[in-house]
PDB file of C-alpha atoms in Angstrom:
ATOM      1  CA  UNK X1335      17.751  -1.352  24.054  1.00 64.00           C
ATOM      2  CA  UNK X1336      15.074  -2.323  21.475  1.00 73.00           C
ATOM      3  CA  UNK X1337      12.672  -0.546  23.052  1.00 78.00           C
ATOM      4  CA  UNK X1338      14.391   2.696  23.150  1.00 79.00           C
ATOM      5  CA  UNK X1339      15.803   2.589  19.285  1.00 80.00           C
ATOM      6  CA  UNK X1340      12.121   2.209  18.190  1.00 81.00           C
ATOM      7  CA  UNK X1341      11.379   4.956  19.975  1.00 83.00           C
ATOM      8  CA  UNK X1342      14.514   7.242  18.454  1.00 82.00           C
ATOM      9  CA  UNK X1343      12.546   5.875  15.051  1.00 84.00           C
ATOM     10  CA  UNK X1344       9.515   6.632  15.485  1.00 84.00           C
ATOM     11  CA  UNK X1345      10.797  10.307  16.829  1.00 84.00           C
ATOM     12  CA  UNK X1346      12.867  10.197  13.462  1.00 83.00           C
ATOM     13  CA  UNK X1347       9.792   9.403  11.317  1.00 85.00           C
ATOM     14  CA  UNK X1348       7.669  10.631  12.912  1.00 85.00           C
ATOM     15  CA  UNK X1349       6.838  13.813  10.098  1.00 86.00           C
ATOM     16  CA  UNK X1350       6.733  11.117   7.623  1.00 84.00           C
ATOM     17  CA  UNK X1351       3.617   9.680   9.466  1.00 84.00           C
ATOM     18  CA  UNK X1352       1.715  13.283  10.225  1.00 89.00           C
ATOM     19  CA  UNK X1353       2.317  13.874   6.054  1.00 87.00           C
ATOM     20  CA  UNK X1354       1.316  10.345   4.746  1.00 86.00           C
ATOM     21  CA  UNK X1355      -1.701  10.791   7.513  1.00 89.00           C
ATOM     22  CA  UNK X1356      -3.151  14.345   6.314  1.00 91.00           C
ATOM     23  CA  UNK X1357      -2.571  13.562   2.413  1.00 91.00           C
ATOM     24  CA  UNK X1358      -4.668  10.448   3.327  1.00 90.00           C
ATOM     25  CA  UNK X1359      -7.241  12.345   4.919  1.00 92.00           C
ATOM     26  CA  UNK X1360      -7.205  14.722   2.864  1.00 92.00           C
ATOM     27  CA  UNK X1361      -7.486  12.959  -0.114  1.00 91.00           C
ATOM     28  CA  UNK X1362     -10.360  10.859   1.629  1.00 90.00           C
ATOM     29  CA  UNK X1363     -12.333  14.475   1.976  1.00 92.00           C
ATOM     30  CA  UNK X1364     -11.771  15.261  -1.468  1.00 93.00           C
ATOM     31  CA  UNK X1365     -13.281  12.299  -3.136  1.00 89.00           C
ATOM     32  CA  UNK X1366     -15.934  11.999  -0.551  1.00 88.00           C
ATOM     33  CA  UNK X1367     -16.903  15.942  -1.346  1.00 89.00           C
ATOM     34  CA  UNK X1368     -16.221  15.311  -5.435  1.00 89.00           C
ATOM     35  CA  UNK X1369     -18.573  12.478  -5.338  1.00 85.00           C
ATOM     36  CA  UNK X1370     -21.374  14.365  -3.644  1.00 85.00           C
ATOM     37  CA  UNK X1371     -20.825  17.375  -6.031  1.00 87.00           C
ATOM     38  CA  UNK X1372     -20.803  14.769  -9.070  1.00 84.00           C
ATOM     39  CA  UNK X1373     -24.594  13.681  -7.523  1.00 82.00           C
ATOM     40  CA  UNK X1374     -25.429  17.463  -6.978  1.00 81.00           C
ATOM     41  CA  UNK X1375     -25.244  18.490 -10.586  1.00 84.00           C
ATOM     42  CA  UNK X1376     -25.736  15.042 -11.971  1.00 81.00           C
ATOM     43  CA  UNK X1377     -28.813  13.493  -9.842  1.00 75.00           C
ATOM     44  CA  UNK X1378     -29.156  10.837 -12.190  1.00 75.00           C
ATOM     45  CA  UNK X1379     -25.653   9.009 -11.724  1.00 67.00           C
ATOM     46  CA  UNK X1380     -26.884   8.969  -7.879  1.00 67.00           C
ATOM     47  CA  UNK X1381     -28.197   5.781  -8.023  1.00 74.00           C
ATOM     48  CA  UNK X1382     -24.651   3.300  -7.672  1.00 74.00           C
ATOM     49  CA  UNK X1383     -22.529   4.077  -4.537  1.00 76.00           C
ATOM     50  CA  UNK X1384     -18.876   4.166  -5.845  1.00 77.00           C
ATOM     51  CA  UNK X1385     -16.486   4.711  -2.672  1.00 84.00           C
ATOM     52  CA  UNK X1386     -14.406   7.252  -4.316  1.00 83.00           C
ATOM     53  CA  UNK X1387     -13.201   8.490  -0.806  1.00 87.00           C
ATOM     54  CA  UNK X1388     -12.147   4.653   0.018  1.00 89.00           C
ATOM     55  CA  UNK X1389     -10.424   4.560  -3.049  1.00 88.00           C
ATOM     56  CA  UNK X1390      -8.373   7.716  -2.842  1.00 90.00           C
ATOM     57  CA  UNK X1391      -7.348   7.463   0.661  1.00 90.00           C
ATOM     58  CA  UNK X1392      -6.682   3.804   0.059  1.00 90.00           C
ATOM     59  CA  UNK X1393      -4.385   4.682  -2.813  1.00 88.00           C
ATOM     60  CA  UNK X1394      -2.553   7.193  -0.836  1.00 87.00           C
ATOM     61  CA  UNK X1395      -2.171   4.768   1.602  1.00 87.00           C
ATOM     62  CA  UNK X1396      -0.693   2.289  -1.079  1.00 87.00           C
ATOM     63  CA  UNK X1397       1.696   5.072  -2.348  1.00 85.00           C
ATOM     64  CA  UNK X1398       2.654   5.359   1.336  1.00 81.00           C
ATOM     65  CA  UNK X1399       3.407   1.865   2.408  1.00 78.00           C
ATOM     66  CA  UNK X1400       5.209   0.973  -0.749  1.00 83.00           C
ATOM     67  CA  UNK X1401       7.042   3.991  -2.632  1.00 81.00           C
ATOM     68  CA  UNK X1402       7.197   5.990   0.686  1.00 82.00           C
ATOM     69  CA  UNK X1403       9.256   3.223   2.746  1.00 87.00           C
ATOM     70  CA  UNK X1404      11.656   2.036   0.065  1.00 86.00           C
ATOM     71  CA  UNK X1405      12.739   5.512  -0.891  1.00 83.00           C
ATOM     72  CA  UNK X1406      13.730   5.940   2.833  1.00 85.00           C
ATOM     73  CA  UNK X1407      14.736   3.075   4.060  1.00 87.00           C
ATOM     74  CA  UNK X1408      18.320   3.558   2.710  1.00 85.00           C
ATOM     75  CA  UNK X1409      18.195   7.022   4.069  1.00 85.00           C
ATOM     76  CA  UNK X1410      17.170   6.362   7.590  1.00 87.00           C
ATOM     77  CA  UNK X1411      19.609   2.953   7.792  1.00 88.00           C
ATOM     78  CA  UNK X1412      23.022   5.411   6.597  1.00 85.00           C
ATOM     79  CA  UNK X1413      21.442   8.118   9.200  1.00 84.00           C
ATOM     80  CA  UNK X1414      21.211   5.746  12.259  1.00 83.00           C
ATOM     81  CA  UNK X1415      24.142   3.648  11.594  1.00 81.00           C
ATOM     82  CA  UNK X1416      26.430   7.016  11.565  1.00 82.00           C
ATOM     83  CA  UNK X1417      24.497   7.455  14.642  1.00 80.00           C
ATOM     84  CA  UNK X1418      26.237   4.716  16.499  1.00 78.00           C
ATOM     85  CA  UNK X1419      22.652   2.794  15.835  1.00 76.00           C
ATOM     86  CA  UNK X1420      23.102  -1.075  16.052  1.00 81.00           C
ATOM     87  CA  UNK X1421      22.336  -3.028  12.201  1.00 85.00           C
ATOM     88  CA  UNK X1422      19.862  -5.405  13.462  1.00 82.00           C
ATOM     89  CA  UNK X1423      17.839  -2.916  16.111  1.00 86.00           C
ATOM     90  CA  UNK X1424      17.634  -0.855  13.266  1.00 88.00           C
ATOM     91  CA  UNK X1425      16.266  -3.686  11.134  1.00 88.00           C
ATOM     92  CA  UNK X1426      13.322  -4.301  13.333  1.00 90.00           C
ATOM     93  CA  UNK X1427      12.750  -0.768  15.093  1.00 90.00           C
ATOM     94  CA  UNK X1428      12.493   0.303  11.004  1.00 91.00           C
ATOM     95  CA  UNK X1429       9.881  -2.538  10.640  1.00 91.00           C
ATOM     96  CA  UNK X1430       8.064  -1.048  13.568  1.00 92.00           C
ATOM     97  CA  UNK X1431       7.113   1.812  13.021  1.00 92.00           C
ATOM     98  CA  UNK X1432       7.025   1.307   9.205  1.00 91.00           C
ATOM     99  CA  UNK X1433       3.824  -1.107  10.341  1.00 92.00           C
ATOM    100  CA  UNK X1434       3.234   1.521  12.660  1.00 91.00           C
ATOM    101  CA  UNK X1435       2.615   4.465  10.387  1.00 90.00           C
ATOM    102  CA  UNK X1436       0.759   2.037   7.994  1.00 91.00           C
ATOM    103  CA  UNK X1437      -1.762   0.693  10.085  1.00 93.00           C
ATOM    104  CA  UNK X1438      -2.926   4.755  10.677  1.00 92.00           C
ATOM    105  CA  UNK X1439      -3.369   4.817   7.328  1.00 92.00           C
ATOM    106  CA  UNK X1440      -5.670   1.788   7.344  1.00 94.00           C
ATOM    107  CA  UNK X1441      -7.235   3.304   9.813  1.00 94.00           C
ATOM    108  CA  UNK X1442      -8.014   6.425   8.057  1.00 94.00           C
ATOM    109  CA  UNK X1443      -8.722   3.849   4.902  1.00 93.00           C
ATOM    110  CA  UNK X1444     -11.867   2.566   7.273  1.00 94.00           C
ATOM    111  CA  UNK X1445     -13.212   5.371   8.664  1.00 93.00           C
ATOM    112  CA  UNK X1446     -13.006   7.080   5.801  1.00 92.00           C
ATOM    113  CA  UNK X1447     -15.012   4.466   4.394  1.00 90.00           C
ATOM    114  CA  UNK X1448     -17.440   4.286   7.136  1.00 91.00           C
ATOM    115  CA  UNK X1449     -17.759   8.083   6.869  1.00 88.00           C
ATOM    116  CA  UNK X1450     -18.594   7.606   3.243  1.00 85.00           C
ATOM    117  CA  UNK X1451     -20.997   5.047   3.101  1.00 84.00           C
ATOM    118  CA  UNK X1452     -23.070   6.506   6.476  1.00 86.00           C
ATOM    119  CA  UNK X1453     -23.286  10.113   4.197  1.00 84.00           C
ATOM    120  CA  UNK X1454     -24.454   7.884   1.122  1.00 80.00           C
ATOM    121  CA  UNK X1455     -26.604   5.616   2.881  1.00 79.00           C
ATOM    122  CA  UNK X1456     -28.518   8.866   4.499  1.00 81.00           C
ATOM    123  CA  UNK X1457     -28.596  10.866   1.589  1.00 79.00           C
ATOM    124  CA  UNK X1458     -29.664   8.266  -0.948  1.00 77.00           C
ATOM    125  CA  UNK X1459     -31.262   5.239   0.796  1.00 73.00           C
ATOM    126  CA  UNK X1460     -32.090   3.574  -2.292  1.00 74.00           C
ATOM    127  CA  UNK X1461     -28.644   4.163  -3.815  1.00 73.00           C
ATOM    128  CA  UNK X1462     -27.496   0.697  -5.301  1.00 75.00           C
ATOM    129  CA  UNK X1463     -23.968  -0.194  -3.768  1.00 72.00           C
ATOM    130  CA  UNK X1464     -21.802  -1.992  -7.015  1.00 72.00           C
ATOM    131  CA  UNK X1465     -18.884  -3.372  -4.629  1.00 73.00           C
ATOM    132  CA  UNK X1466     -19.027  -3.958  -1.187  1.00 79.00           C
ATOM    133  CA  UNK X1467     -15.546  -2.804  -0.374  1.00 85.00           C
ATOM    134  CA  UNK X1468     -16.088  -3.133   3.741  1.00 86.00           C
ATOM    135  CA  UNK X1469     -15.995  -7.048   3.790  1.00 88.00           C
ATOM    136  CA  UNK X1470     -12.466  -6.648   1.661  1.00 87.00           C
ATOM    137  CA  UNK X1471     -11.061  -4.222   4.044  1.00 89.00           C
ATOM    138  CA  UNK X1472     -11.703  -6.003   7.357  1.00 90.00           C
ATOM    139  CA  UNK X1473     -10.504  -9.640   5.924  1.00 86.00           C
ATOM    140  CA  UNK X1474      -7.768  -8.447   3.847  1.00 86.00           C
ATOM    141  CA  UNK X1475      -6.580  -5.273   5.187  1.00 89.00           C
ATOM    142  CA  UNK X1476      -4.242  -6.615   7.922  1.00 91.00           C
ATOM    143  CA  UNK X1477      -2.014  -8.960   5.927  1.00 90.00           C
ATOM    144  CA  UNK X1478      -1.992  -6.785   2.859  1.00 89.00           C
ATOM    145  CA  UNK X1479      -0.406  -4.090   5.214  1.00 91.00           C
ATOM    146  CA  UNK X1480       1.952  -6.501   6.826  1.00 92.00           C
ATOM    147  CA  UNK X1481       2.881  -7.943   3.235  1.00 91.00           C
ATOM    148  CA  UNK X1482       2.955  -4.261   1.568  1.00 91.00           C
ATOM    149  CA  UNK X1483       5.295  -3.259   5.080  1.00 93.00           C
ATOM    150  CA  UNK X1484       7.986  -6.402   4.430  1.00 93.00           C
ATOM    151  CA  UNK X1485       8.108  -6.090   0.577  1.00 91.00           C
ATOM    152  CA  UNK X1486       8.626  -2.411   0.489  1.00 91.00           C
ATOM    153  CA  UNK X1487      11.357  -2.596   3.017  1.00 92.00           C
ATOM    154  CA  UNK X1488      13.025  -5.275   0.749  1.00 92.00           C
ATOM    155  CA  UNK X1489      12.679  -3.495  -2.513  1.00 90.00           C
ATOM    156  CA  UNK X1490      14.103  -0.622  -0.355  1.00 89.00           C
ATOM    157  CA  UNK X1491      17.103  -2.830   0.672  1.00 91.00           C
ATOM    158  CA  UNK X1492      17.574  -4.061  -2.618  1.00 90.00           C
ATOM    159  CA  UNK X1493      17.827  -0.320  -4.089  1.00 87.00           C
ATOM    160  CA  UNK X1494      20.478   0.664  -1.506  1.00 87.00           C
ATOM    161  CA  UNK X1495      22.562  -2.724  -1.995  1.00 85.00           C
ATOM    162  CA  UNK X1496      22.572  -2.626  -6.167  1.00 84.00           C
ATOM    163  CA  UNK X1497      21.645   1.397  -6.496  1.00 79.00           C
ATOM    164  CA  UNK X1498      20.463   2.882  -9.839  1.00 77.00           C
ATOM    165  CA  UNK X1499      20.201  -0.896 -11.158  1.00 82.00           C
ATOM    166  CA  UNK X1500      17.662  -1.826  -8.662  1.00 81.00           C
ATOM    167  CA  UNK X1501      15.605   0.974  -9.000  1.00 77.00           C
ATOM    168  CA  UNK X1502      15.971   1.120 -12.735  1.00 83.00           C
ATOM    169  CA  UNK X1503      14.065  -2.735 -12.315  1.00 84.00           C
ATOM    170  CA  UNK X1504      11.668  -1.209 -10.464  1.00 79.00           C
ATOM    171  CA  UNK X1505      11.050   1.518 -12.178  1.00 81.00           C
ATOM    172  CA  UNK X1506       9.952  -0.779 -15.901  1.00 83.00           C
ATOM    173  CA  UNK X1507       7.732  -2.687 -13.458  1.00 80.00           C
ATOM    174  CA  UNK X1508       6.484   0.046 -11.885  1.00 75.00           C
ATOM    175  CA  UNK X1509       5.521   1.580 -15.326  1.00 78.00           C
ATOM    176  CA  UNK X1510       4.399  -2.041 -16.653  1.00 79.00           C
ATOM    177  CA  UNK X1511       2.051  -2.217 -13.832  1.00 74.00           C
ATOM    178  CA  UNK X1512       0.810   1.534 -14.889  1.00 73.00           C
ATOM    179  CA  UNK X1513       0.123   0.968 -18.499  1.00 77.00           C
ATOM    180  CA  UNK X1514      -0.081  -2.748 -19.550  1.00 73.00           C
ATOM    181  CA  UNK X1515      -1.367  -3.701 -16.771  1.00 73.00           C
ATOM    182  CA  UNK X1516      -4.762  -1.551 -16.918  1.00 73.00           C
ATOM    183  CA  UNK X1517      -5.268  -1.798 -20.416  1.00 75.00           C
ATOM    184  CA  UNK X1518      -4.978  -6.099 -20.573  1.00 73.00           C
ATOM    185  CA  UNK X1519      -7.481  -5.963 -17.355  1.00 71.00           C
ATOM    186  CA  UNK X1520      -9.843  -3.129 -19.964  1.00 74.00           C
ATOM    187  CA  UNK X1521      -9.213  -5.486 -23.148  1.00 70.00           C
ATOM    188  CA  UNK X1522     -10.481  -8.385 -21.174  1.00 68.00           C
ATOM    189  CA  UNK X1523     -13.841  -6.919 -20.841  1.00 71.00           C
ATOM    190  CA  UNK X1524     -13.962  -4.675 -23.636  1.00 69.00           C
ATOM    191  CA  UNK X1525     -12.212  -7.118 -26.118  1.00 71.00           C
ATOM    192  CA  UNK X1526     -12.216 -10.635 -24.985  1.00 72.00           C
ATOM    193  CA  UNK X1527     -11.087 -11.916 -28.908  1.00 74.00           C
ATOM    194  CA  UNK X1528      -7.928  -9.359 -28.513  1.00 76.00           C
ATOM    195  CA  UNK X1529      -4.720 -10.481 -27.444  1.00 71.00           C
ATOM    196  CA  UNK X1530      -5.124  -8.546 -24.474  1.00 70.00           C
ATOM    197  CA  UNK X1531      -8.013  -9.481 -23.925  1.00 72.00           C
ATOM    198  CA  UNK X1532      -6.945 -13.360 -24.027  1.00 77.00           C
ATOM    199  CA  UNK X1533      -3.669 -12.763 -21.537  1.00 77.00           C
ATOM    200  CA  UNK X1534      -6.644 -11.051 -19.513  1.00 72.00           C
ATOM    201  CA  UNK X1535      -9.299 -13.631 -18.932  1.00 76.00           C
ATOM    202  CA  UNK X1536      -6.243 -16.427 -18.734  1.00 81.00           C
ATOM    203  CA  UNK X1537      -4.763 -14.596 -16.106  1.00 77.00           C
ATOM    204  CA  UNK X1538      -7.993 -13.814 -14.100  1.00 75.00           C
ATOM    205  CA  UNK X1539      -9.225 -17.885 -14.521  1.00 77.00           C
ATOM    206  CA  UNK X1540      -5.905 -18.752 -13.477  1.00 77.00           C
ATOM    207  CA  UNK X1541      -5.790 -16.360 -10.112  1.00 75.00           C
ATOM    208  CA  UNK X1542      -9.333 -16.940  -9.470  1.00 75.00           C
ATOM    209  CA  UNK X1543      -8.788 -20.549  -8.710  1.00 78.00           C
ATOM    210  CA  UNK X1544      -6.307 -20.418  -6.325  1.00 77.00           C
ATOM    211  CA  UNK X1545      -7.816 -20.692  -2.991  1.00 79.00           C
ATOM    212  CA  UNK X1546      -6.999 -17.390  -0.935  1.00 73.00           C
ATOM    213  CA  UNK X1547      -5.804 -19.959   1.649  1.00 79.00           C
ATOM    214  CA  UNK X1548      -2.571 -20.635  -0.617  1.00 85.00           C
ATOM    215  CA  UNK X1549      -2.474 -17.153  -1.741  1.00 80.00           C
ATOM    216  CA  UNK X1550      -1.636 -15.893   2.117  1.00 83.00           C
ATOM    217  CA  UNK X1551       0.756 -19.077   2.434  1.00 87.00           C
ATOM    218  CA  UNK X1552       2.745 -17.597  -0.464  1.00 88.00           C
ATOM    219  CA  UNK X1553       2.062 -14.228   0.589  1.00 87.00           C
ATOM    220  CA  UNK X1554       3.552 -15.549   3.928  1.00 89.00           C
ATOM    221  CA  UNK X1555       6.851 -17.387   2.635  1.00 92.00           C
ATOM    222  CA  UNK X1556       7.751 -14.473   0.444  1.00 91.00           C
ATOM    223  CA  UNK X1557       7.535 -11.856   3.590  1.00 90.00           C
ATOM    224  CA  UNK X1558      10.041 -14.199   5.994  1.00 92.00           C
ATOM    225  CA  UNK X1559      12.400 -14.470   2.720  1.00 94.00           C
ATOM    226  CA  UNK X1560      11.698 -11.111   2.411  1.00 92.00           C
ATOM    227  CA  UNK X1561      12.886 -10.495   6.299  1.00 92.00           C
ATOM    228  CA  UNK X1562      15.915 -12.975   5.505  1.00 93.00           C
ATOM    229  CA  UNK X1563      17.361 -11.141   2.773  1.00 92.00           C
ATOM    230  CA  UNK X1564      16.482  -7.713   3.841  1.00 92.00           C
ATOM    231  CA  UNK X1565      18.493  -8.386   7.326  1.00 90.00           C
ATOM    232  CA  UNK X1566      21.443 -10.095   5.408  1.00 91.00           C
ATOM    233  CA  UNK X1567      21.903  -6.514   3.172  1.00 90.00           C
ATOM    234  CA  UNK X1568      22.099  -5.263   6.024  1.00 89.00           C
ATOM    235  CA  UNK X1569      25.054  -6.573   7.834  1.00 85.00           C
ATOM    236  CA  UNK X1570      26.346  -6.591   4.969  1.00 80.00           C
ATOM    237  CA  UNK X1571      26.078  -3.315   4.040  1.00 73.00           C
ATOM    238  CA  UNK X1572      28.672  -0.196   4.068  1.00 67.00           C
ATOM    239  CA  UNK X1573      27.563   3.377   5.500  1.00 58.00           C
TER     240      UNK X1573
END
Protein backbone atom coordinates (compact mmCIF):
# COMPACT_ATOMS: atom_id res chain seq x y z
CA UNK A 1 0.00 0.00 0.00
CA UNK A 2 2.86 2.44 0.78
CA UNK A 3 4.68 1.42 -1.88
CA UNK A 4 2.15 1.94 -4.48
CA UNK A 5 0.85 5.61 -3.15
CA UNK A 6 4.51 6.79 -3.52
CA UNK A 7 4.47 5.68 -6.69
CA UNK A 8 0.84 7.50 -7.67
CA UNK A 9 3.13 10.62 -6.15
CA UNK A 10 5.85 10.52 -7.76
CA UNK A 11 3.61 9.94 -11.16
CA UNK A 12 1.67 13.09 -9.76
CA UNK A 13 4.86 15.17 -9.35
CA UNK A 14 6.57 13.99 -11.42
CA UNK A 15 6.53 17.47 -14.00
CA UNK A 16 7.38 19.31 -10.94
CA UNK A 17 10.75 17.36 -10.83
CA UNK A 18 11.61 17.50 -14.88
CA UNK A 19 10.90 21.67 -14.35
CA UNK A 20 12.82 22.23 -11.01
CA UNK A 21 15.59 19.79 -12.84
CA UNK A 22 16.03 21.80 -16.29
CA UNK A 23 15.72 25.41 -14.54
CA UNK A 24 18.57 23.95 -12.37
CA UNK A 25 20.52 22.95 -15.19
CA UNK A 26 19.86 25.46 -16.95
CA UNK A 27 20.63 28.00 -14.70
CA UNK A 28 23.95 26.00 -13.88
CA UNK A 29 24.87 26.55 -17.87
CA UNK A 30 24.15 30.05 -17.69
CA UNK A 31 26.41 31.11 -14.94
CA UNK A 32 29.03 28.66 -15.94
CA UNK A 33 28.91 30.35 -19.72
CA UNK A 34 28.45 34.16 -18.03
CA UNK A 35 31.48 33.57 -16.02
CA UNK A 36 33.65 32.48 -18.91
CA UNK A 37 32.33 35.43 -21.05
CA UNK A 38 33.04 37.83 -17.92
CA UNK A 39 36.97 36.28 -18.25
CA UNK A 40 36.75 36.62 -22.14
CA UNK A 41 36.32 40.35 -22.25
CA UNK A 42 37.74 40.97 -18.84
CA UNK A 43 41.10 38.73 -18.67
CA UNK A 44 42.16 40.46 -15.75
CA UNK A 45 39.28 39.42 -13.21
CA UNK A 46 40.45 35.73 -14.35
CA UNK A 47 42.57 35.25 -11.68
CA UNK A 48 39.82 34.18 -8.49
CA UNK A 49 37.55 31.18 -9.36
CA UNK A 50 34.01 32.28 -8.19
CA UNK A 51 31.54 29.18 -8.77
CA UNK A 52 28.87 31.22 -10.24
CA UNK A 53 27.35 28.01 -11.87
CA UNK A 54 27.36 26.31 -8.17
CA UNK A 55 25.75 29.19 -6.95
CA UNK A 56 22.92 29.57 -9.41
CA UNK A 57 21.97 26.04 -9.68
CA UNK A 58 22.32 25.80 -5.94
CA UNK A 59 19.90 28.67 -5.52
CA UNK A 60 17.44 27.19 -7.83
CA UNK A 61 17.71 24.27 -6.00
CA UNK A 62 16.97 26.26 -2.68
CA UNK A 63 13.93 27.98 -4.38
CA UNK A 64 12.90 24.40 -5.22
CA UNK A 65 13.11 22.56 -1.98
CA UNK A 66 11.64 25.34 0.04
CA UNK A 67 9.08 27.74 -1.89
CA UNK A 68 8.36 24.93 -4.46
CA UNK A 69 7.11 22.21 -1.78
CA UNK A 70 5.14 24.44 0.56
CA UNK A 71 3.17 26.07 -2.20
CA UNK A 72 2.07 22.48 -3.17
CA UNK A 73 1.86 20.61 -0.49
CA UNK A 74 -1.71 21.84 0.31
CA UNK A 75 -2.53 21.27 -3.28
CA UNK A 76 -1.39 17.75 -3.72
CA UNK A 77 -2.82 16.69 0.08
CA UNK A 78 -6.76 18.20 -1.06
CA UNK A 79 -5.99 16.34 -4.59
CA UNK A 80 -5.15 12.85 -3.11
CA UNK A 81 -7.41 12.89 -0.22
CA UNK A 82 -10.52 13.53 -2.77
CA UNK A 83 -8.80 10.73 -4.38
CA UNK A 84 -9.75 8.23 -1.76
CA UNK A 85 -5.77 8.65 -0.76
CA UNK A 86 -5.17 7.58 2.94
CA UNK A 87 -3.87 10.95 5.43
CA UNK A 88 -0.86 9.33 6.73
CA UNK A 89 0.40 7.40 3.26
CA UNK A 90 0.06 10.63 1.91
CA UNK A 91 2.16 12.17 4.68
CA UNK A 92 5.14 10.04 3.99
CA UNK A 93 4.73 9.13 0.13
CA UNK A 94 4.72 13.36 -0.03
CA UNK A 95 8.00 13.23 2.03
CA UNK A 96 9.33 10.80 -0.51
CA UNK A 97 9.48 12.00 -3.32
CA UNK A 98 9.73 15.62 -2.02
CA UNK A 99 13.45 14.16 -0.85
CA UNK A 100 13.29 12.50 -3.99
CA UNK A 101 13.11 15.39 -6.41
CA UNK A 102 15.57 17.29 -4.09
CA UNK A 103 18.35 15.09 -3.96
CA UNK A 104 18.37 15.46 -8.21
CA UNK A 105 18.80 18.76 -7.64
CA UNK A 106 21.84 18.21 -5.41
CA UNK A 107 22.92 16.21 -7.79
CA UNK A 108 22.84 18.64 -10.54
CA UNK A 109 24.24 21.20 -7.60
CA UNK A 110 27.59 18.78 -7.76
CA UNK A 111 28.12 18.10 -11.06
CA UNK A 112 27.49 21.25 -11.97
CA UNK A 113 30.13 22.16 -9.73
CA UNK A 114 32.50 19.58 -10.82
CA UNK A 115 31.79 20.68 -14.40
CA UNK A 116 32.75 24.15 -13.37
CA UNK A 117 35.75 23.86 -11.57
CA UNK A 118 37.33 21.00 -14.24
CA UNK A 119 36.58 24.02 -17.17
CA UNK A 120 38.33 26.59 -14.70
CA UNK A 121 41.00 24.50 -13.54
CA UNK A 122 41.95 23.73 -17.45
CA UNK A 123 41.51 27.00 -18.70
CA UNK A 124 43.26 28.97 -15.98
CA UNK A 125 45.60 26.70 -13.95
CA UNK A 126 46.87 29.39 -11.92
CA UNK A 127 43.41 30.82 -11.22
CA UNK A 128 43.25 31.45 -7.33
CA UNK A 129 40.08 29.58 -5.90
CA UNK A 130 38.50 32.24 -2.92
CA UNK A 131 36.04 29.46 -1.39
CA UNK A 132 36.31 25.98 -1.64
CA UNK A 133 32.64 25.26 -1.99
CA UNK A 134 33.22 21.20 -2.74
CA UNK A 135 34.19 20.30 0.95
CA UNK A 136 30.70 22.28 1.98
CA UNK A 137 28.67 20.41 -0.46
CA UNK A 138 29.75 16.83 0.30
CA UNK A 139 29.58 17.37 4.35
CA UNK A 140 26.64 19.51 4.42
CA UNK A 141 24.63 18.83 1.46
CA UNK A 142 22.72 15.75 2.72
CA UNK A 143 21.22 17.06 5.96
CA UNK A 144 20.64 20.53 4.61
CA UNK A 145 18.37 18.73 1.97
CA UNK A 146 16.73 16.51 4.50
CA UNK A 147 16.26 19.65 6.90
CA UNK A 148 15.21 22.07 3.84
CA UNK A 149 12.65 18.74 2.73
CA UNK A 150 10.92 18.55 6.54
CA UNK A 151 10.74 22.37 7.14
CA UNK A 152 9.25 23.22 3.84
CA UNK A 153 6.65 20.57 4.17
CA UNK A 154 5.79 22.12 7.63
CA UNK A 155 5.67 25.70 6.60
CA UNK A 156 3.50 24.14 3.80
CA UNK A 157 1.20 22.50 6.43
CA UNK A 158 1.11 25.42 8.45
CA UNK A 159 -0.13 27.65 5.33
CA UNK A 160 -2.97 25.21 4.54
CA UNK A 161 -4.06 24.84 8.37
CA UNK A 162 -4.07 28.93 9.22
CA UNK A 163 -4.26 30.17 5.27
CA UNK A 164 -3.49 33.81 4.31
CA UNK A 165 -2.21 34.29 8.08
CA UNK A 166 0.47 31.79 7.72
CA UNK A 167 1.69 32.84 4.63
CA UNK A 168 1.33 36.49 5.42
CA UNK A 169 4.20 35.35 8.44
CA UNK A 170 6.08 34.00 5.96
CA UNK A 171 5.96 36.29 3.62
CA UNK A 172 7.66 39.48 6.32
CA UNK A 173 10.30 36.80 6.98
CA UNK A 174 10.75 35.93 3.73
CA UNK A 175 11.29 39.67 2.81
CA UNK A 176 13.36 40.24 6.20
CA UNK A 177 15.64 37.57 5.12
CA UNK A 178 15.84 39.48 1.51
CA UNK A 179 16.68 42.91 2.66
CA UNK A 180 17.88 43.14 6.33
CA UNK A 181 19.36 40.30 6.26
CA UNK A 182 22.05 41.09 3.38
CA UNK A 183 22.63 44.47 4.26
CA UNK A 184 23.51 43.67 8.41
CA UNK A 185 25.86 40.70 6.90
CA UNK A 186 27.39 43.98 4.20
CA UNK A 187 27.44 46.54 7.29
CA UNK A 188 29.43 44.05 9.23
CA UNK A 189 32.27 44.22 6.89
CA UNK A 190 31.80 47.44 5.38
CA UNK A 191 30.79 49.24 8.69
CA UNK A 192 31.74 47.37 11.73
CA UNK A 193 31.02 50.86 14.11
CA UNK A 194 27.29 50.86 12.46
CA UNK A 195 24.50 49.41 14.12
CA UNK A 196 24.34 46.95 11.53
CA UNK A 197 27.37 46.37 11.53
CA UNK A 198 27.39 45.57 15.47
CA UNK A 199 24.05 43.10 15.22
CA UNK A 200 26.44 41.65 12.38
CA UNK A 201 29.69 40.67 13.97
CA UNK A 202 27.50 39.71 17.35
CA UNK A 203 25.56 37.46 15.44
CA UNK A 204 28.44 35.85 13.40
CA UNK A 205 30.73 35.44 16.99
CA UNK A 206 27.76 34.06 18.45
CA UNK A 207 26.98 31.29 15.48
CA UNK A 208 30.54 30.73 14.95
CA UNK A 209 30.98 29.18 18.31
CA UNK A 210 28.54 26.75 18.31
CA UNK A 211 30.04 23.52 17.42
CA UNK A 212 28.35 22.19 14.08
CA UNK A 213 27.87 19.05 16.23
CA UNK A 214 24.96 20.94 18.23
CA UNK A 215 23.93 22.78 15.24
CA UNK A 216 22.76 19.25 13.41
CA UNK A 217 21.31 18.13 16.96
CA UNK A 218 19.02 21.17 16.75
CA UNK A 219 18.76 20.91 13.17
CA UNK A 220 17.65 17.29 14.06
CA UNK A 221 14.98 17.97 16.94
CA UNK A 222 13.35 20.70 14.94
CA UNK A 223 12.83 18.21 11.72
CA UNK A 224 11.03 15.22 14.05
CA UNK A 225 8.85 18.23 15.66
CA UNK A 226 8.63 19.30 12.39
CA UNK A 227 7.29 15.58 11.26
CA UNK A 228 5.04 15.66 14.56
CA UNK A 229 3.18 18.64 13.83
CA UNK A 230 3.09 18.39 10.14
CA UNK A 231 1.31 14.74 10.53
CA UNK A 232 -1.06 16.08 13.34
CA UNK A 233 -2.45 19.01 10.60
CA UNK A 234 -2.99 16.50 8.84
CA UNK A 235 -5.50 14.29 10.45
CA UNK A 236 -6.72 17.01 11.45
CA UNK A 237 -7.34 18.64 8.51
CA UNK A 238 -10.67 19.15 6.26
CA UNK A 239 -10.58 18.59 2.30
Amino acid sequence: MMLDMIRKQFLIQKDDLIGGAVIAVGAGLFGTILLQIIYYLKPDAATEYVPLGTLLAGMIAVIFAVAFIMVQFSLYFRLVISMGGVRKYFFWAFLAVSLIQSFVMYVIVLLTHLGDRFLNRSRYPEMKVVVDVWPYLLKWGVPVVVFLVIGSTFLGALGMRFGKYAYGIFWVLWMTMCIVFPRIMGAAEDAPDSVFGRIGNTAIDFCSGIPGSIWTAAAAVFSVAAMLGTYRIIRKSSV
